[in-house]
Amino acid sequence: MLPQEIIRAKRDGGELDPADIADFVRGLTDGSVSEGQVAALAMAVFFNGMSRAEAVALTLSMRDSGEVLSWPELDIPVVDKHSTGGVGDNVSLMLAPIAAACGLAVPMISGRGLGHTGGTLDKMESISGYTAMPDNALFRRVVASCGCAIIGQTGNLAPADKRFYGIRDVTATVESVPLITASILSKKLAAGLGALVLDVKCGNGAFMDNPDRATELARSLVEVATGAGMPTTALVTDMNQPLASAAGNAVEVRNAIEFLTGKVRDPRLLEVTIALAAEMLVSGGLAPNPDEGAAQALKALEDGSAAERFNRMVAELGGPADLLADPDRHLGQAPVIADCLPQAAGYVAGYDTRGVGLAVVELGGGRVRPSDPVDHAVGLSGLLPIGTRIEKDTPIAVIHARNDGQVQTVRQRLHKAILITETKPQLTPGILGRQA
Ligand code: URA
């Protein structure tokens, strides 16, 4: 069918058949379907949605628009996690080595941060010497030898998504559940995974700010992934406060190293990381149930085997061999480090989490446009969990900045973004739901 007829059918509420979707994605990939036509179809889907069968067809066509990896050399289950993105979400840095230490292979192809959310790739690039974009041979070698490799997309995986996302981004059509579903899953399917676990973030620092929308996305992702042949479960997790006590790049790597080596483990981060690890181990057939999976994951943390995997992965990807022993030697330090004191004593009662993420962008630690550089050294640490009692001299954050001017601006932002009350707030769980 001609692209304009496919657009017309979707505009009028019809259901597209897989062959038409495949034709459209072929044209999207080779450029024969114009930007205007892609935008028009995206808007038609935005308003009229897609059936699960259409979303599966779109996902598979986008997967097949480029290279599709497979892992015949591995005789262990290949499982990954994808997060829809948040603030202080450095889970991947611990989760990949925990899962690897428990016996899974985790080829983690991650992205850069955009807007108020951070990106795993930017965090890893704050480690001096780390090759975040290795060639295929090195990527495969590190997965085989360490069980995990956290890298950026190097090959030609799901190129249709790259063009489609770029057009959606500038035509107000990103926020469509079937389009988000196909975008995320096409890349994960192209990575050749045996199973996937999704962390669908929900709250004022996430893409989906209410539980109904987050649950709708989680259900769509699970059903479409399963329909496309990749067993998938999803946890809906809270993003109404930064997950780690740090937000930025090098500061989040430091936080991850403290977590792996047992120096400091932010409780909420521990809860979410272990729950996701448990899901991965069940999906990979290495644990009979999430409780058993959680016990295995905790053991890998406590006995140091997860830390050892992380250290080895960093070294084999060109980073320092002593990162865990001497992180300050290998991670950038901002020139100005200053406390942010509260305006009153009381309890940390709530966050405008997006505002905290934007404070990191203000410092230069995030990007507004995809081509922007990031300053790896700046960011925030010492963020306190909701419910913490504070006095007037208790820092509510530590600002890592390039200059004093930034410190003043970011202090003001944080005073607006962090709510302090006289009474102790109600605490909410880190894990809000599960879809399987
Ligand atoms: N992340 C993606 O990879 N794609 C989307 O469409 C939205 C978030």
Coordinates of C-alpha atoms and ligand atoms in Angstrom, one line a residue:
M1 CA 0.0 0.0 0.0
L2 CA 1.2 3.6 -0.7
P3 CA 2.4 5.4 2.4
Q4 CA -0.4 8.0 2.1
E5 CA -3.0 5.1 2.0
I6 CA -1.5 3.6 5.1
I7 CA -1.7 7.0 6.9
R8 CA -5.3 7.4 5.7
A9 CA -6.2 4.0 7.0
K10 CA -4.7 4.8 10.5
R11 CA -6.2 8.3 10.4
D12 CA -9.6 6.8 9.9
G13 CA -9.2 4.4 12.8
G14 CA -8.5 1.3 10.8
E15 CA -6.2 -1.6 11.7
L16 CA -3.1 -1.9 9.6
D17 CA -1.9 -5.3 8.5
P18 CA 1.7 -6.5 9.1
A19 CA 2.7 -6.3 5.4
D20 CA 1.6 -2.6 5.2
I21 CA 3.5 -1.8 8.4
A22 CA 6.6 -3.6 7.0
D23 CA 6.3 -1.5 3.8
F24 CA 6.1 1.7 5.8
V25 CA 9.1 0.8 8.0
R26 CA 11.1 -0.1 4.9
G27 CA 10.4 3.4 3.5
L28 CA 11.1 4.9 6.8
T29 CA 14.6 3.3 6.9
D30 CA 15.6 3.9 3.3
G31 CA 14.2 7.5 3.2
S32 CA 11.6 6.9 0.5
V33 CA 8.9 7.7 3.0
S34 CA 9.1 11.5 3.6
E35 CA 9.5 13.1 7.0
G36 CA 6.0 14.6 6.6
Q37 CA 4.6 11.1 6.0
V38 CA 6.4 9.7 9.0
A39 CA 5.1 12.6 11.2
A40 CA 1.6 12.1 9.8
L41 CA 1.5 8.4 10.7
A42 CA 3.0 9.1 14.1
M43 CA 0.2 11.7 14.8
A44 CA -2.5 9.2 13.5
V45 CA -1.1 6.6 15.9
F46 CA -0.9 9.1 18.7
F47 CA -4.7 9.8 18.4
N48 CA -6.0 6.4 17.3
G49 CA -3.6 4.0 19.0
M50 CA -2.6 0.6 17.8
S51 CA -3.8 -2.9 18.5
R52 CA -1.4 -5.2 20.1
A53 CA -1.0 -7.1 16.8
E54 CA -0.1 -3.8 15.0
A55 CA 2.4 -2.9 17.8
V56 CA 4.0 -6.3 17.5
A57 CA 4.2 -5.9 13.7
L58 CA 5.7 -2.4 14.0
T59 CA 8.3 -3.7 16.6
L60 CA 9.4 -6.6 14.5
S61 CA 9.7 -4.5 11.3
M62 CA 11.8 -1.9 13.2
R63 CA 13.9 -4.7 14.7
D64 CA 14.5 -6.0 11.2
S65 CA 15.4 -2.6 9.8
G66 CA 19.1 -3.3 10.7
E67 CA 21.5 -5.7 12.2
V68 CA 20.1 -8.3 14.6
L69 CA 22.6 -9.7 17.1
S70 CA 22.7 -13.3 18.3
W71 CA 24.9 -14.9 20.9
P72 CA 25.6 -18.5 19.8
E73 CA 29.0 -18.5 21.6
L74 CA 27.3 -18.2 25.0
D75 CA 25.9 -21.2 26.8
I76 CA 24.3 -19.1 29.5
P77 CA 21.0 -17.1 29.4
V78 CA 21.2 -13.7 27.8
V79 CA 19.0 -11.2 29.7
D80 CA 18.9 -7.4 30.0
K81 CA 17.1 -4.6 31.8
H82 CA 15.7 -1.4 30.3
S83 CA 14.6 1.6 32.3
T84 CA 12.3 4.2 31.0
G85 CA 14.5 6.8 32.7
G86 CA 14.7 8.9 35.7
V87 CA 16.9 11.0 38.0
G88 CA 19.6 9.3 40.1
D89 CA 18.9 6.1 38.3
N90 CA 22.3 4.4 38.3
V91 CA 20.7 0.9 38.7
S92 CA 22.3 -0.5 35.6
L93 CA 25.9 0.0 37.0
M94 CA 25.1 -2.4 39.8
L95 CA 22.5 -4.6 38.2
A96 CA 24.6 -5.8 35.2
P97 CA 27.5 -7.1 37.3
I98 CA 25.2 -8.6 39.9
A99 CA 23.3 -10.5 37.2
A100 CA 26.6 -11.5 35.6
A101 CA 28.0 -12.7 38.9
C102 CA 24.8 -14.8 39.3
G103 CA 25.3 -16.5 36.0
L104 CA 23.6 -14.4 33.3
A105 CA 25.0 -12.8 30.3
V106 CA 24.1 -9.1 30.1
P107 CA 25.0 -7.3 26.9
M108 CA 23.7 -3.9 28.0
I109 CA 23.4 -1.4 25.1
S110 CA 22.4 1.8 26.8
G111 CA 21.7 5.4 25.8
R112 CA 22.7 8.9 26.6
G113 CA 20.8 11.2 28.8
L114 CA 18.4 13.8 27.3
G115 CA 16.4 16.5 29.1
H116 CA 16.1 16.0 32.9
T117 CA 16.9 12.3 32.8
G118 CA 20.4 10.9 33.0
G119 CA 21.9 8.3 30.6
T120 CA 24.0 5.2 31.6
L121 CA 26.4 5.8 28.7
D122 CA 27.3 9.3 29.9
K123 CA 27.9 7.9 33.4
M124 CA 30.3 5.2 32.1
E125 CA 32.1 7.7 30.0
S126 CA 33.0 9.6 33.1
I127 CA 35.5 6.8 33.9
S128 CA 38.9 7.7 32.4
G129 CA 39.9 5.4 29.5
Y130 CA 36.6 3.5 29.4
T131 CA 35.6 2.5 25.8
A132 CA 31.9 3.1 25.8
M133 CA 31.6 2.5 22.0
P134 CA 33.7 -0.7 21.4
D135 CA 33.7 -2.5 18.1
N136 CA 31.6 -5.6 17.9
A137 CA 34.5 -8.0 18.6
L138 CA 35.5 -6.3 21.8
F139 CA 31.9 -6.1 23.0
R140 CA 31.4 -9.8 22.5
R141 CA 34.7 -10.6 24.1
V142 CA 33.9 -8.7 27.2
V143 CA 30.4 -10.2 27.5
A144 CA 31.9 -13.6 27.2
S145 CA 34.6 -13.0 29.7
C146 CA 32.9 -10.8 32.3
G147 CA 29.2 -11.8 31.8
C148 CA 28.4 -8.1 31.2
A149 CA 29.4 -5.1 29.1
I150 CA 27.7 -1.7 29.4
I151 CA 28.2 0.1 26.1
G152 CA 26.5 2.5 23.7
Q153 CA 24.9 1.5 20.4
T154 CA 27.7 1.0 17.9
G155 CA 26.3 -1.2 15.2
N156 CA 23.4 -0.6 12.9
L157 CA 20.7 -1.8 15.4
A158 CA 17.1 -0.8 14.6
P159 CA 18.0 2.2 12.4
A160 CA 14.3 2.8 11.7
D161 CA 13.9 3.8 15.3
K162 CA 16.6 6.4 15.1
R163 CA 14.8 8.3 12.3
F164 CA 11.4 7.7 13.7
Y165 CA 12.3 8.9 17.2
G166 CA 14.0 12.0 15.7
I167 CA 10.8 12.9 13.9
R168 CA 8.5 12.1 16.8
D169 CA 10.7 14.3 19.1
V170 CA 10.0 17.4 17.0
T171 CA 6.4 16.7 16.2
A172 CA 5.0 16.2 19.7
T173 CA 4.4 12.5 19.1
V174 CA 6.8 10.9 21.6
E175 CA 4.1 10.3 24.2
S176 CA 2.3 7.4 22.5
V177 CA 2.2 4.1 24.3
P178 CA 2.4 1.9 21.1
L179 CA 5.2 4.1 19.6
I180 CA 7.2 4.1 22.8
T181 CA 6.7 0.3 23.0
A182 CA 7.9 -0.4 19.5
S183 CA 10.9 2.1 19.9
I184 CA 12.2 0.5 23.1
L185 CA 11.5 -3.1 22.1
S186 CA 12.9 -3.0 18.6
K187 CA 16.3 -2.1 20.0
K188 CA 16.2 -4.7 22.7
L189 CA 15.0 -7.4 20.2
A190 CA 17.9 -6.4 17.9
A191 CA 20.3 -7.0 20.7
G192 CA 19.4 -10.7 20.6
L193 CA 18.2 -11.1 24.2
G194 CA 16.6 -14.3 25.5
A195 CA 14.5 -12.3 28.0
L196 CA 14.1 -8.7 29.2
V197 CA 13.1 -7.0 32.4
L198 CA 11.7 -3.5 32.3
D199 CA 11.8 -0.8 34.9
V200 CA 8.9 1.5 34.1
K201 CA 9.5 4.6 36.2
C202 CA 6.4 6.4 37.6
G203 CA 6.3 9.8 39.2
N204 CA 7.2 13.5 38.8
G205 CA 10.7 12.6 37.6
A206 CA 9.6 10.1 34.9
F207 CA 8.1 10.1 31.5
M208 CA 4.9 8.6 32.9
D209 CA 3.8 10.7 35.9
N210 CA 0.8 8.7 37.0
P211 CA 0.4 5.1 38.0
D212 CA -2.4 4.4 35.4
R213 CA -0.2 5.6 32.5
A214 CA 2.9 3.8 33.8
T215 CA 0.9 0.6 34.2
E216 CA -0.6 1.0 30.7
L217 CA 3.0 1.3 29.3
A218 CA 4.2 -1.6 31.4
R219 CA 1.4 -3.8 30.2
S220 CA 1.9 -2.8 26.6
L221 CA 5.7 -3.5 26.8
V222 CA 5.2 -6.9 28.3
E223 CA 2.4 -8.0 26.0
V224 CA 4.2 -6.8 22.8
A225 CA 7.6 -8.2 23.8
T226 CA 6.0 -11.5 24.6
G227 CA 4.1 -11.4 21.3
A228 CA 7.4 -10.7 19.5
G229 CA 8.9 -13.8 21.1
M230 CA 11.0 -12.2 24.0
P231 CA 9.7 -13.2 27.5
T232 CA 9.5 -10.0 29.4
T233 CA 8.3 -8.8 32.8
A234 CA 8.1 -5.3 34.1
L235 CA 8.3 -3.6 37.5
V236 CA 6.7 -0.2 37.9
T237 CA 8.9 1.7 40.3
D238 CA 8.6 5.1 42.1
M239 CA 10.3 8.2 40.6
N240 CA 8.8 10.8 42.9
Q241 CA 12.3 11.3 44.4
P242 CA 15.8 10.7 43.0
L243 CA 16.6 7.0 43.3
A244 CA 20.2 7.3 44.3
S245 CA 21.5 10.0 46.7
A246 CA 23.5 11.3 43.7
A247 CA 22.5 12.7 40.3
G248 CA 25.0 13.5 37.6
N249 CA 27.6 11.4 35.9
A250 CA 30.9 10.8 37.9
V251 CA 28.9 11.4 41.2
E252 CA 26.6 8.5 40.2
V253 CA 29.5 6.3 39.3
R254 CA 31.0 7.0 42.8
N255 CA 27.7 6.2 44.3
A256 CA 27.6 2.9 42.4
I257 CA 31.1 2.0 43.5
E258 CA 30.2 2.7 47.1
F259 CA 27.1 0.4 46.6
L260 CA 29.1 -2.4 45.0
T261 CA 31.9 -2.3 47.7
G262 CA 29.3 -2.0 50.5
K263 CA 30.5 1.4 51.8
V264 CA 27.1 3.1 51.4
R265 CA 23.9 1.6 49.9
D266 CA 21.0 4.0 49.5
P267 CA 18.0 1.8 50.8
R268 CA 15.6 2.6 48.0
L269 CA 18.3 2.0 45.3
L270 CA 19.0 -1.3 47.0
E271 CA 15.3 -2.3 47.0
V272 CA 14.8 -1.5 43.3
T273 CA 18.2 -3.0 42.2
I274 CA 17.6 -6.3 44.0
A275 CA 14.0 -6.6 42.8
L276 CA 15.1 -6.1 39.2
A277 CA 18.0 -8.6 39.6
A278 CA 15.5 -11.1 41.0
E279 CA 13.3 -10.6 37.9
M280 CA 16.2 -11.1 35.6
L281 CA 17.3 -14.3 37.4
V282 CA 13.8 -15.7 37.2
S283 CA 13.4 -14.8 33.5
G284 CA 16.8 -16.4 32.7
G285 CA 15.7 -19.6 34.5
L286 CA 18.4 -19.3 37.2
A287 CA 16.0 -18.8 40.1
P288 CA 12.6 -20.5 40.7
N289 CA 11.0 -17.4 42.1
P290 CA 11.7 -13.7 42.9
D291 CA 12.5 -14.4 46.6
E292 CA 15.2 -16.9 45.6
G293 CA 16.5 -14.6 42.9
A294 CA 16.8 -11.7 45.4
A295 CA 18.7 -14.0 47.8
Q296 CA 21.2 -14.9 45.0
A297 CA 21.6 -11.2 44.0
L298 CA 22.2 -10.1 47.6
K299 CA 24.8 -12.9 48.0
A300 CA 26.7 -11.6 44.9
L301 CA 26.7 -8.2 46.4
E302 CA 27.8 -9.3 49.8
D303 CA 30.6 -11.7 48.7
G304 CA 32.1 -9.1 46.4
S305 CA 31.6 -11.1 43.2
A306 CA 29.4 -8.3 41.7
A307 CA 32.1 -5.7 42.5
E308 CA 34.8 -7.9 40.9
R309 CA 32.7 -8.3 37.7
F310 CA 32.3 -4.5 37.5
N311 CA 36.0 -3.9 38.0
R312 CA 36.9 -6.5 35.4
M313 CA 34.4 -5.1 32.9
V314 CA 35.8 -1.6 33.3
A315 CA 39.4 -2.8 32.8
E316 CA 38.6 -5.0 29.8
L317 CA 36.9 -2.0 28.2
G318 CA 40.0 0.1 28.5
G319 CA 39.3 1.7 31.9
P320 CA 41.6 1.5 35.0
A321 CA 42.1 -1.8 36.7
D322 CA 41.9 -0.2 40.1
L323 CA 38.7 1.9 39.8
L324 CA 37.1 0.3 42.8
A325 CA 40.1 0.7 45.0
D326 CA 40.9 4.3 43.9
P327 CA 37.8 5.9 42.3
D328 CA 39.0 9.5 42.9
R329 CA 42.0 8.9 40.7
H330 CA 39.9 8.0 37.7
L331 CA 36.7 10.1 38.0
G332 CA 36.6 13.8 37.4
Q333 CA 36.2 16.2 40.4
A334 CA 34.3 19.4 40.0
P335 CA 36.4 22.5 41.0
V336 CA 33.7 23.8 43.4
I337 CA 32.0 21.6 45.9
A338 CA 29.4 23.3 48.2
D339 CA 26.6 22.3 50.6
C340 CA 23.0 23.3 50.0
L341 CA 21.5 24.0 53.4
P342 CA 17.7 24.0 53.9
Q343 CA 15.7 27.1 54.5
A344 CA 14.1 25.5 57.6
A345 CA 14.4 22.5 59.8
G346 CA 11.9 19.7 59.5
Y347 CA 11.4 16.7 57.3
V348 CA 12.3 16.1 53.6
A349 CA 8.7 15.6 52.5
G350 CA 8.8 15.6 48.7
Y351 CA 10.7 16.3 45.5
D352 CA 10.0 18.0 42.2
T353 CA 12.3 15.3 40.8
R354 CA 12.3 16.8 37.3
G355 CA 13.5 20.0 38.9
V356 CA 16.4 18.1 40.5
G357 CA 17.3 16.6 37.1
L358 CA 17.1 20.1 35.5
A359 CA 19.5 21.4 38.2
V360 CA 22.0 18.8 36.9
V361 CA 21.4 20.0 33.4
E362 CA 21.9 23.6 34.6
L363 CA 25.3 22.5 35.9
G364 CA 26.2 21.1 32.5
G365 CA 25.8 17.5 33.6
G366 CA 22.9 16.8 31.2
R367 CA 22.0 17.9 27.7
V368 CA 19.1 19.9 26.1
R369 CA 19.9 18.8 22.5
P370 CA 21.2 15.3 21.6
S371 CA 24.4 16.9 20.2
D372 CA 25.3 18.8 23.4
P373 CA 28.4 17.8 25.3
V374 CA 28.1 16.9 29.0
D375 CA 30.4 17.8 31.9
H376 CA 31.0 14.5 33.6
A377 CA 32.3 16.0 36.9
V378 CA 29.4 18.2 37.9
G379 CA 26.2 17.0 39.7
L380 CA 24.6 16.5 43.0
S381 CA 25.4 14.2 45.9
G382 CA 24.1 13.8 49.4
L383 CA 20.4 14.0 48.3
L384 CA 18.2 12.7 51.2
P385 CA 15.3 10.3 51.0
I386 CA 11.8 11.5 51.7
G387 CA 11.1 11.2 55.4
T388 CA 14.6 12.3 56.6
R389 CA 14.6 14.6 59.6
I390 CA 16.9 17.6 59.0
E391 CA 18.1 20.6 61.1
K392 CA 18.9 24.0 59.7
D393 CA 22.5 23.0 59.4
T394 CA 21.9 19.6 57.7
P395 CA 22.9 19.8 54.0
I396 CA 20.0 18.7 51.8
A397 CA 22.5 18.2 48.9
V398 CA 26.1 18.7 47.9
I399 CA 26.5 20.7 44.7
H400 CA 29.5 19.8 42.4
A401 CA 29.9 22.8 40.1
R402 CA 32.2 24.6 37.7
N403 CA 31.9 27.9 39.5
D404 CA 30.3 29.8 42.4
G405 CA 27.6 31.4 40.0
Q406 CA 26.3 27.9 39.3
V407 CA 26.2 27.1 43.0
Q408 CA 24.0 30.1 43.6
T409 CA 21.6 29.2 40.8
V410 CA 21.4 25.6 41.7
R411 CA 20.8 26.3 45.4
Q412 CA 17.7 28.3 44.4
R413 CA 16.5 25.5 42.1
L414 CA 17.0 22.9 44.9
H415 CA 15.1 25.1 47.4
K416 CA 12.2 25.1 45.0
A417 CA 12.5 21.4 44.2
I418 CA 12.9 20.0 47.7
L419 CA 9.9 20.3 49.9
I420 CA 10.5 20.6 53.7
T421 CA 7.6 20.2 56.1
E422 CA 7.3 20.3 59.9
T423 CA 5.5 17.0 60.1
K424 CA 6.8 13.7 59.0
P425 CA 5.5 12.7 55.6
Q426 CA 3.9 9.4 54.6
L427 CA 6.4 7.0 53.1
T428 CA 5.6 5.2 49.8
P429 CA 7.1 2.0 48.5
G430 CA 9.9 1.9 45.9
I431 CA 8.1 -0.8 43.9
L432 CA 4.6 0.1 42.8
G433 CA 3.6 -2.9 40.7
R434 CA 4.6 -5.8 38.5
Q435 CA 3.4 -6.9 35.0
A436 CA 4.1 -10.4 33.7
Ligands
URA1 N1 12.8 5.7 25.0 C1 12.9 5.2 23.8 O1 13.9 4.5 23.5 N2 11.9 5.4 22.9 C2 10.8 6.1 23.1 O2 10.0 6.3 22.3 C3 10.7 6.7 24.4 C4 11.7 6.5 25.3

